[in-house]
CSV table of C-alpha atoms and ligand atoms in Angstrom, one decimal:
chain,number,residue,atom,x,y,z
K,36,MET,CA,41.8,-0.1,17.4
K,37,THR,CA,43.3,-1.3,20.6
K,38,THR,CA,42.0,-4.7,21.4
K,39,ASN,CA,41.9,-8.3,20.4
K,40,GLY,CA,40.5,-11.4,21.8
K,41,ALA,CA,39.4,-11.6,25.4
K,42,ALA,CA,42.4,-10.1,27.1
K,43,PRO,CA,41.3,-7.8,29.9
K,44,LEU,CA,41.1,-4.1,29.0
K,45,ARG,CA,43.7,-1.7,30.4
K,46,GLY,CA,43.1,2.0,30.6
K,47,GLU,CA,46.7,2.7,29.5
K,48,VAL,CA,46.0,1.1,26.2
K,49,VAL,CA,42.5,2.4,25.6
K,50,ARG,CA,43.5,6.0,26.2
K,51,GLY,CA,45.7,5.9,23.2
K,52,ASP,CA,42.5,5.9,21.1
K,53,PHE,CA,41.5,9.3,22.4
K,54,PRO,CA,43.4,12.3,21.2
K,55,ILE,CA,42.4,14.5,24.2
K,56,PHE,CA,44.8,12.4,26.3
K,57,GLU,CA,47.8,13.2,24.2
K,58,VAL,CA,50.3,15.2,26.4
K,59,GLY,CA,52.3,18.0,24.9
K,60,GLU,CA,55.8,19.0,26.1
K,61,GLY,CA,55.7,20.2,29.7
K,62,GLU,CA,51.9,19.6,29.9
K,63,ARG,CA,50.1,18.0,32.8
K,64,PRO,CA,48.1,14.9,31.6
K,65,LEU,CA,44.3,15.2,31.7
K,66,VAL,CA,42.7,13.1,34.4
K,67,TYR,CA,39.1,13.0,33.1
K,68,LEU,CA,36.7,11.7,35.7
K,69,ASP,CA,33.5,13.2,34.4
K,70,THR,CA,32.4,10.6,31.9
K,71,ALA,CA,29.0,10.4,33.6
K,72,ALA,CA,28.4,14.0,32.4
K,73,THR,CA,29.8,13.3,28.9
K,74,SER,CA,32.4,11.0,27.5
K,75,GLN,CA,35.5,11.8,25.5
K,76,LYS,CA,35.6,10.9,21.9
K,77,PRO,CA,37.9,8.3,20.2
K,78,GLN,CA,39.7,9.2,17.0
K,79,VAL,CA,37.5,6.7,15.0
K,80,VAL,CA,34.4,8.7,15.9
K,81,ILE,CA,36.1,12.0,15.0
K,82,ASP,CA,37.4,10.6,11.8
K,83,ARG,CA,33.9,9.3,10.9
K,84,LEU,CA,32.4,12.8,11.3
K,85,VAL,CA,35.2,14.4,9.3
K,86,ARG,CA,34.8,12.0,6.5
K,87,PHE,CA,31.0,12.3,6.4
K,88,TYR,CA,31.0,16.2,6.6
K,89,GLY,CA,34.0,16.4,4.2
K,90,ARG,CA,33.3,13.8,1.5
K,91,GLU,CA,29.9,12.2,2.0
K,92,TYR,CA,27.6,14.9,3.1
K,93,GLY,CA,24.0,15.0,1.9
K,94,THR,CA,20.6,15.0,3.6
K,95,VAL,CA,18.7,11.9,4.5
K,96,ARG,CA,15.3,10.6,3.2
K,97,ARG,CA,14.8,13.3,0.6
K,98,GLY,CA,17.1,13.5,-2.4
K,99,ALA,CA,16.9,11.6,-5.6
K,100,TYR,CA,20.6,12.0,-5.9
K,101,ARG,CA,23.5,9.7,-4.9
K,102,LEU,CA,24.8,11.7,-1.9
K,103,SER,CA,21.4,11.7,-0.2
K,104,GLN,CA,20.7,8.1,-1.0
K,105,GLU,CA,24.0,7.0,0.4
K,106,ALA,CA,23.6,9.2,3.6
K,107,THR,CA,20.1,7.6,4.0
K,108,ALA,CA,21.6,4.1,3.8
K,109,MET,CA,24.3,5.0,6.4
K,110,TYR,CA,21.7,6.6,8.7
K,111,GLU,CA,19.4,3.6,8.4
K,112,GLY,CA,22.4,1.3,8.8
K,113,VAL,CA,23.0,2.9,12.2
K,114,ARG,CA,19.4,2.2,13.1
K,115,ALA,CA,19.9,-1.5,12.5
K,116,GLN,CA,23.2,-1.3,14.4
K,117,ALA,CA,21.5,0.4,17.4
K,118,ALA,CA,18.8,-2.3,17.4
K,119,ALA,CA,21.4,-5.0,17.6
K,120,PHE,CA,23.3,-3.0,20.2
K,121,LEU,CA,20.3,-2.8,22.5
K,122,GLY,CA,18.8,-6.2,21.8
K,123,ALA,CA,15.7,-4.8,20.0
K,124,ARG,CA,13.8,-7.2,17.7
K,125,SER,CA,13.8,-4.8,14.7
K,126,ALA,CA,15.2,-1.6,13.5
K,127,SER,CA,11.7,-0.1,13.4
K,128,GLU,CA,11.8,-0.1,17.2
K,129,ILE,CA,14.7,2.5,17.2
K,130,VAL,CA,13.8,6.2,17.1
K,131,PHE,CA,16.7,8.7,16.8
K,132,VAL,CA,16.2,11.6,19.2
K,133,ARG,CA,18.6,14.3,20.5
K,134,GLY,CA,19.3,12.6,23.8
K,135,VAL,CA,17.7,11.1,26.9
K,136,THR,CA,16.0,14.4,27.8
K,137,GLU,CA,14.2,14.7,24.5
K,138,GLY,CA,13.4,11.0,24.5
K,139,ILE,CA,11.7,11.0,27.9
K,140,ASN,CA,9.9,14.3,27.1
K,141,ALA,CA,8.6,12.8,23.8
K,142,VAL,CA,7.3,9.7,25.6
K,143,ALA,CA,5.7,11.7,28.4
K,144,ARG,CA,4.0,14.1,25.9
K,145,ALA,CA,3.0,11.6,23.2
K,146,TRP,CA,2.4,8.4,25.2
K,147,GLY,CA,1.3,10.2,28.3
K,148,GLY,CA,-1.1,12.4,26.3
K,149,ALA,CA,-2.7,9.4,24.8
K,150,ASN,CA,-2.7,7.1,27.8
K,151,LEU,CA,-2.9,9.1,31.1
K,152,SER,CA,-6.1,10.2,32.5
K,153,SER,CA,-7.6,11.4,35.8
K,154,GLY,CA,-6.9,9.1,38.6
K,155,ASP,CA,-4.0,7.3,36.9
K,156,GLU,CA,-0.6,7.0,38.5
K,157,VAL,CA,3.0,7.3,37.2
K,158,VAL,CA,5.6,5.7,39.5
K,159,ILE,CA,9.3,6.9,39.5
K,160,THR,CA,12.0,6.6,42.2
K,161,ALA,CA,13.6,9.0,44.6
K,162,MET,CA,16.9,8.8,42.7
K,163,GLU,CA,15.7,10.1,39.3
K,164,HIS,CA,17.5,12.7,37.2
K,165,HIS,CA,15.4,15.8,36.6
K,166,ALA,CA,15.0,14.6,33.0
K,167,ASN,CA,12.9,11.7,34.4
K,168,ILE,CA,10.9,13.8,36.9
K,169,LEU,CA,9.8,17.0,35.2
K,170,PRO,CA,8.3,15.5,32.0
K,171,TRP,CA,6.2,13.2,34.2
K,172,GLN,CA,5.3,16.0,36.6
K,173,ARG,CA,3.9,17.9,33.7
K,174,ALA,CA,2.2,14.9,32.0
K,175,CYS,CA,0.5,14.1,35.3
K,176,ALA,CA,-0.6,17.7,35.9
K,177,ARG,CA,-2.2,17.8,32.4
K,178,ALA,CA,-4.0,14.5,32.8
K,179,GLY,CA,-5.0,14.9,36.4
K,180,ALA,CA,-2.8,11.9,37.2
K,181,ARG,CA,-0.7,11.4,40.2
K,182,LEU,CA,3.1,11.1,40.4
K,183,ARG,CA,4.3,8.6,43.0
K,184,VAL,CA,7.8,8.3,44.2
K,185,ALA,CA,9.4,5.0,45.4
K,186,PRO,CA,11.7,5.7,48.3
K,187,ILE,CA,15.3,4.6,48.6
K,188,THR,CA,17.3,3.1,51.5
K,189,GLU,CA,20.2,4.7,53.3
K,190,ARG,CA,22.6,2.9,51.0
K,191,GLY,CA,20.9,4.4,47.9
K,192,GLU,CA,18.9,1.4,46.7
K,193,VAL,CA,15.3,1.4,45.7
K,194,ASP,CA,13.2,0.0,48.6
K,195,LEU,CA,11.7,-2.8,46.6
K,196,GLU,CA,9.0,-3.5,49.1
K,197,ALA,CA,7.8,0.1,49.1
K,198,PHE,CA,8.1,0.2,45.3
K,199,GLY,CA,5.9,-2.9,45.1
K,200,ALA,CA,3.4,-1.4,47.5
K,201,LEU,CA,3.0,1.7,45.2
K,202,LEU,CA,2.1,-0.5,42.2
K,203,GLY,CA,-1.5,-1.3,41.5
K,204,PRO,CA,-4.4,-1.1,39.1
K,205,ARG,CA,-4.0,2.7,38.7
K,206,THR,CA,-0.3,2.4,37.7
K,207,ARG,CA,-0.1,3.3,34.0
K,208,MET,CA,3.6,4.1,33.7
K,209,VAL,CA,6.7,3.1,35.7
K,210,SER,CA,9.8,5.1,34.7
K,211,PHE,CA,13.1,4.7,36.4
K,212,VAL,CA,16.9,5.0,36.0
K,213,HIS,CA,18.9,1.9,35.1
K,214,LEU,CA,22.2,3.2,36.6
K,215,SER,CA,22.0,6.3,38.8
K,216,ASN,CA,24.2,9.2,37.8
K,217,ALA,CA,24.2,10.6,41.3
K,218,LEU,CA,24.7,7.4,43.4
K,219,GLY,CA,26.1,4.8,41.0
K,220,THR,CA,23.4,2.4,42.0
K,221,VAL,CA,22.5,-0.2,39.4
K,222,ASN,CA,18.8,-0.9,39.9
K,223,PRO,CA,17.5,-4.5,39.7
K,224,ALA,CA,15.8,-3.5,36.4
K,225,SER,CA,14.5,-6.9,35.3
K,226,GLU,CA,12.9,-7.5,38.7
K,227,MET,CA,11.4,-4.0,38.8
K,228,VAL,CA,10.1,-4.4,35.2
K,229,ARG,CA,8.6,-7.7,36.1
K,230,MET,CA,6.8,-6.1,39.1
K,231,ALA,CA,5.5,-3.3,37.0
K,232,LYS,CA,4.4,-5.6,34.3
K,233,ALA,CA,2.5,-7.7,36.8
K,234,VAL,CA,0.1,-4.7,37.3
K,235,GLY,CA,-0.1,-4.0,33.6
K,236,ALA,CA,2.0,-0.9,33.6
K,237,THR,CA,4.2,0.4,30.7
K,238,VAL,CA,7.8,0.7,31.6
K,239,LEU,CA,10.5,3.2,30.6
K,240,LEU,CA,14.2,2.8,31.5
K,241,ASP,CA,16.5,5.7,31.6
K,242,GLY,CA,19.7,4.2,30.3
K,243,ALA,CA,21.8,7.3,30.1
K,244,GLN,CA,24.5,5.8,32.3
K,245,SER,CA,24.1,2.1,31.5
K,246,ALA,CA,24.2,1.9,27.8
K,247,ALA,CA,27.9,2.3,27.3
K,248,HIS,CA,29.0,0.6,30.5
K,249,ALA,CA,27.1,-2.7,30.7
K,250,GLU,CA,25.4,-5.2,28.4
K,251,VAL,CA,21.9,-4.0,27.7
K,252,ASP,CA,19.3,-6.3,26.3
K,253,VAL,CA,15.9,-4.6,26.1
K,254,ALA,CA,14.2,-7.9,25.2
K,255,ALA,CA,15.6,-9.6,28.3
K,256,LEU,CA,14.9,-6.5,30.5
K,257,GLY,CA,11.3,-6.5,29.2
K,258,CYS,CA,10.9,-2.8,29.2
K,259,ASP,CA,8.7,-0.9,26.7
K,260,PHE,CA,11.0,2.1,26.3
K,261,PHE,CA,14.7,2.5,26.8
K,262,VAL,CA,16.6,5.8,26.2
K,263,CYS,CA,20.3,6.7,26.0
K,264,SER,CA,22.4,9.7,24.8
K,265,GLY,CA,25.1,9.5,22.1
K,266,HIS,CA,27.4,11.9,23.9
K,267,LYS,CA,27.7,9.7,27.0
K,268,MET,CA,28.6,6.7,24.7
K,269,PHE,CA,31.7,8.1,23.1
K,270,GLY,CA,29.6,9.5,20.3
K,271,PRO,CA,28.7,13.0,19.1
K,272,SER,CA,26.5,15.4,21.1
K,273,GLY,CA,23.0,16.1,19.8
K,274,CYS,CA,21.9,12.5,19.2
K,275,GLY,CA,20.4,9.7,21.2
K,276,ILE,CA,18.4,6.6,20.9
K,277,LEU,CA,14.8,6.0,22.0
K,278,TYR,CA,13.9,2.3,21.9
K,279,GLY,CA,10.2,1.6,21.9
K,280,ARG,CA,8.6,-1.9,21.8
K,281,GLU,CA,6.9,-2.4,18.4
K,282,GLU,CA,3.4,-2.7,19.8
K,283,VAL,CA,3.8,0.4,22.0
K,284,LEU,CA,5.2,2.6,19.2
K,285,ALA,CA,2.5,1.4,16.9
K,286,SER,CA,-0.2,2.8,19.2
K,287,MET,CA,1.7,6.0,20.1
K,288,PRO,CA,0.8,9.3,18.4
K,289,PRO,CA,3.7,11.4,17.1
K,290,ASP,CA,5.1,14.1,19.3
K,291,LEU,CA,6.7,16.6,16.9
K,292,LEU,CA,4.9,17.3,13.7
K,293,GLY,CA,6.4,18.4,10.4
K,294,GLY,CA,8.2,17.1,7.4
K,295,GLU,CA,9.2,13.5,6.6
K,296,MET,CA,6.9,11.9,9.1
K,297,VAL,CA,3.6,12.0,7.2
K,298,ASP,CA,1.7,9.7,5.0
K,299,ARG,CA,-0.7,12.3,3.4
K,300,VAL,CA,-1.2,16.0,4.3
K,301,THR,CA,-4.2,18.3,3.4
K,302,PHE,CA,-5.1,21.5,5.2
K,303,GLU,CA,-8.0,19.7,6.8
K,304,GLU,CA,-6.4,16.5,8.0
K,305,SER,CA,-3.2,14.5,7.8
K,306,THR,CA,-2.1,11.0,8.3
K,307,PHE,CA,1.3,9.9,9.6
K,308,ASP,CA,4.0,7.5,8.6
K,309,ASP,CA,4.6,4.3,10.5
K,310,PRO,CA,7.2,4.0,13.3
K,311,PRO,CA,10.0,4.9,13.6
K,312,HIS,CA,9.8,7.7,11.0
K,313,ARG,CA,6.5,9.0,12.5
K,314,PHE,CA,8.6,10.1,15.5
K,315,GLU,CA,11.4,11.8,13.5
K,316,ALA,CA,9.8,15.0,12.2
K,317,GLY,CA,12.1,17.4,10.4
K,318,THR,CA,15.7,16.9,9.4
K,319,PRO,CA,17.1,14.5,12.0
K,320,PRO,CA,20.7,14.9,13.5
K,321,PHE,CA,21.9,12.5,10.8
K,322,ALA,CA,25.6,13.4,10.8
K,323,GLN,CA,25.7,12.8,14.6
K,324,VAL,CA,23.8,9.5,14.2
K,325,ILE,CA,26.3,8.4,11.6
K,326,GLY,CA,29.1,9.3,14.1
K,327,LEU,CA,27.2,7.4,16.7
K,328,GLY,CA,27.4,4.3,14.5
K,329,ALA,CA,31.2,4.5,14.8
K,330,ALA,CA,30.9,4.9,18.6
K,331,LEU,CA,28.7,1.8,18.9
K,332,SER,CA,31.3,-0.2,16.8
K,333,TYR,CA,34.0,1.2,19.0
K,334,ILE,CA,32.2,0.1,22.2
K,335,GLU,CA,31.7,-3.4,20.7
K,336,SER,CA,35.4,-3.6,19.7
K,337,LEU,CA,36.3,-3.1,23.4
K,338,GLY,CA,33.4,-5.3,24.5
K,339,ARG,CA,30.9,-4.2,27.1
K,340,SER,CA,31.7,-6.9,29.6
K,341,ARG,CA,35.4,-6.0,29.4
K,342,ILE,CA,34.5,-2.3,29.8
K,343,ALA,CA,32.5,-3.2,32.9
K,344,ALA,CA,35.3,-5.4,34.3
K,345,TRP,CA,37.9,-2.6,34.0
K,346,GLU,CA,35.6,0.0,35.4
K,347,ALA,CA,34.8,-2.2,38.4
K,348,GLU,CA,38.5,-2.4,39.1
K,349,LEU,CA,38.8,1.4,38.9
K,350,LEU,CA,35.8,1.8,41.2
K,351,ARG,CA,37.1,-0.7,43.7
K,352,HIS,CA,40.5,0.9,43.9
K,353,ALA,CA,39.0,4.4,44.1
K,354,THR,CA,36.5,3.4,46.8
K,355,GLY,CA,39.2,1.7,48.9
K,356,ARG,CA,41.4,4.7,48.8
K,357,LEU,CA,38.7,7.3,49.3
K,358,LEU,CA,37.5,5.5,52.5
K,359,GLU,CA,41.0,6.1,53.9
K,360,VAL,CA,40.7,9.9,53.5
K,361,PRO,CA,39.6,11.5,56.8
K,362,GLY,CA,36.2,13.0,56.6
K,363,ALA,CA,35.3,11.5,53.3
K,364,ARG,CA,31.8,10.0,53.1
K,365,ILE,CA,30.6,8.1,50.1
K,366,THR,CA,27.0,8.8,49.0
K,367,GLY,CA,25.6,5.7,47.4
K,368,THR,CA,26.9,2.4,48.8
K,369,ALA,CA,24.6,0.0,47.0
K,370,ALA,CA,25.6,-3.6,46.7
K,371,HIS,CA,25.6,-3.3,42.9
K,372,LYS,CA,27.2,-0.1,41.6
K,373,GLY,CA,28.4,1.2,38.2
K,374,PRO,CA,31.5,3.3,37.6
K,375,ILE,CA,30.4,6.3,39.7
K,376,LEU,CA,31.8,7.5,43.1
K,377,ALA,CA,30.0,10.4,44.7
K,378,PHE,CA,31.1,11.7,48.0
K,379,THR,CA,31.3,14.6,50.5
K,380,LEU,CA,34.4,15.7,52.3
K,381,GLU,CA,33.9,17.1,55.8
K,382,GLY,CA,34.9,20.8,56.0
K,383,VAL,CA,35.3,21.1,52.3
K,384,HIS,CA,32.8,22.6,49.9
K,385,SER,CA,32.5,20.4,46.9
K,386,PHE,CA,32.8,23.4,44.6
K,387,ASP,CA,36.1,24.4,46.2
K,388,LEU,CA,37.3,20.8,45.8
K,389,GLY,CA,36.4,20.8,42.1
K,390,THR,CA,38.3,24.1,41.6
K,391,LEU,CA,41.4,22.8,43.4
K,392,LEU,CA,41.4,19.6,41.4
K,393,ASP,CA,41.0,21.5,38.2
K,394,GLU,CA,44.2,23.3,38.9
K,395,GLN,CA,45.9,19.9,38.6
K,396,ASN,CA,44.0,19.2,35.4
K,397,ILE,CA,41.7,16.7,37.2
K,398,ALA,CA,38.1,17.0,36.0
K,399,ILE,CA,35.3,15.9,38.4
K,400,ARG,CA,31.7,16.9,38.7
K,401,VAL,CA,30.5,18.9,41.7
K,402,GLY,CA,26.9,20.0,42.6
K,403,GLN,CA,23.5,18.4,42.6
K,404,HIS,CA,23.8,16.2,39.5
K,405,CYS,CA,20.4,17.3,38.2
K,406,ALA,CA,18.9,15.4,41.1
K,407,GLN,CA,17.7,18.0,43.7
K,408,PRO,CA,15.0,15.8,45.3
K,409,LEU,CA,17.7,13.1,45.8
K,410,MET,CA,20.0,15.6,47.4
K,411,ASP,CA,17.2,16.7,49.7
K,412,ARG,CA,16.5,13.0,50.6
K,413,LEU,CA,20.3,12.5,51.3
K,414,GLY,CA,20.4,15.7,53.4
K,415,VAL,CA,23.3,17.1,51.5
K,416,HIS,CA,23.6,20.3,49.6
K,417,ALA,CA,25.9,19.0,46.9
K,418,THR,CA,28.4,16.2,46.4
K,419,ALA,CA,31.6,15.7,44.4
K,420,ARG,CA,31.5,12.9,41.8
K,421,ALA,CA,34.2,11.0,40.0
K,422,SER,CA,33.0,8.7,37.2
K,423,PHE,CA,35.1,6.3,35.3
K,424,ALA,CA,35.5,5.0,31.8
K,425,PRO,CA,37.7,2.5,30.0
K,426,TYR,CA,40.2,5.2,29.2
K,427,ASN,CA,40.9,5.8,32.9
K,428,THR,CA,43.9,4.3,34.7
K,429,LEU,CA,44.7,3.3,38.3
K,430,GLU,CA,47.2,6.2,38.1
K,431,ASP,CA,44.2,8.6,37.3
K,432,VAL,CA,42.6,7.3,40.5
K,433,ASP,CA,45.8,7.8,42.5
K,434,ALA,CA,46.2,11.4,41.2
K,435,PHE,CA,42.6,12.1,42.1
K,436,ILE,CA,43.1,10.8,45.7
K,437,GLU,CA,46.4,12.6,46.2
K,438,ALA,CA,44.7,15.8,45.0
K,439,ILE,CA,42.0,15.3,47.6
K,440,TYR,CA,44.6,15.0,50.4
K,441,THR,CA,46.3,18.2,49.1
K,442,ALA,CA,42.9,20.0,49.0
K,443,ARG,CA,42.2,18.9,52.6
K,444,GLU,CA,45.5,20.4,53.7
K,445,LEU,CA,44.6,23.7,52.1
K,446,LEU,CA,41.0,23.9,53.2
K,447,VAL,CA,40.4,22.0,56.4
F,738,PLP,C1,22.7,12.6,31.6
F,738,PLP,C2,21.5,12.0,32.1
F,738,PLP,C3,20.2,12.3,31.6
F,738,PLP,C4,20.1,13.4,30.6
F,738,PLP,O1,20.7,13.1,29.4
F,738,PLP,P1,20.9,14.2,28.3
F,738,PLP,O2,21.9,13.6,27.4
F,738,PLP,O3,21.5,15.4,29.0
F,738,PLP,O4,19.6,14.5,27.7
F,738,PLP,C5,19.1,11.7,32.1
F,738,PLP,N1,19.3,10.7,33.1
F,738,PLP,C6,20.5,10.4,33.6
F,738,PLP,C7,20.5,9.3,34.6
F,738,PLP,C8,21.6,11.0,33.1
F,738,PLP,O5,22.8,10.6,33.6
């Protein structure tokens, strides 16, 4: 592990924890600027998976034998760890899911099915990821409820006045992104939760981009649900966390039905287990969850405030240099931003830019970032996006900017 005490993080040091950044003889180093899509994995997470699959493997919550009991203890141990990581009051508020997409779908189906009816309203914002639009679109259509969208400003911030004006006695659910994957905006979540709570709404926060990059305390935020994905938090793919406040989970019916979530089953009628197991039908992604435990420990060893401080330095450097590039326009200039820099370059198709950067082993994301309504609102077809992580360096940023200049020479 790389760190000690409170010395600031340096990307040069952190990248040593990640085998993907090892450079072979005559190879170009990888400049990985797509952490917002998925993060790279530190050796400690890979080692944890190898050890579990190789030496400790057994299913959870079923066996009478040692391997299964020990795997169950590890799996439940990560639940307690995740509760502490997110500031939940108890491990029973933590449900393991496959990721943010599954988590929001589960809430929209299960909570929405039980709580939305004709005339009700669900409020989202104009900067949501498709994963926080489509499940609500369907839940509303099924219930005869209405989906309302809070507008954003030119800078890419939620228009709080307009957001407040949408809230009222019909508002059942307010679901919004904590840190926008397409703009980098950090929403004033506590304030928005407080406004939603004032009208009695239930609140879901999409924490896909925030969980690994900032301190998250669900109790302080006051939300009812918070979702995040393991693969964006230096952990394995195929697992994620759905936090649900105890009282809300207690009254929510299960979404998936099957094994290991029941109390008693007959052909006529069945009763279900208590939360969180009621929401984990079937064999869960237990190996991934155990790997996620190593990822959460890794994040805590770096320290989330130190991660945020280093990423802010990367963002500041990248923003300053990008603004000097002729024809570059940053999409998303909120006062409070996370480690995401989206932009367009006049005369250059973002897909061509992505391809040219890839030739130099620089990975960025191009396209619509699963946010087509937002792209429509911004009046752009697509943007290019660089996103930063503690393993990035100022040299990564410089390589990225130099490659943009080279691309301009070729394409403009
Ligand atoms: C990545 C992302 C999602 C979807 O997460 P999955 O891990 O693909 O399920 C949802 N919302 C935001 C803001 C994201 O960045």
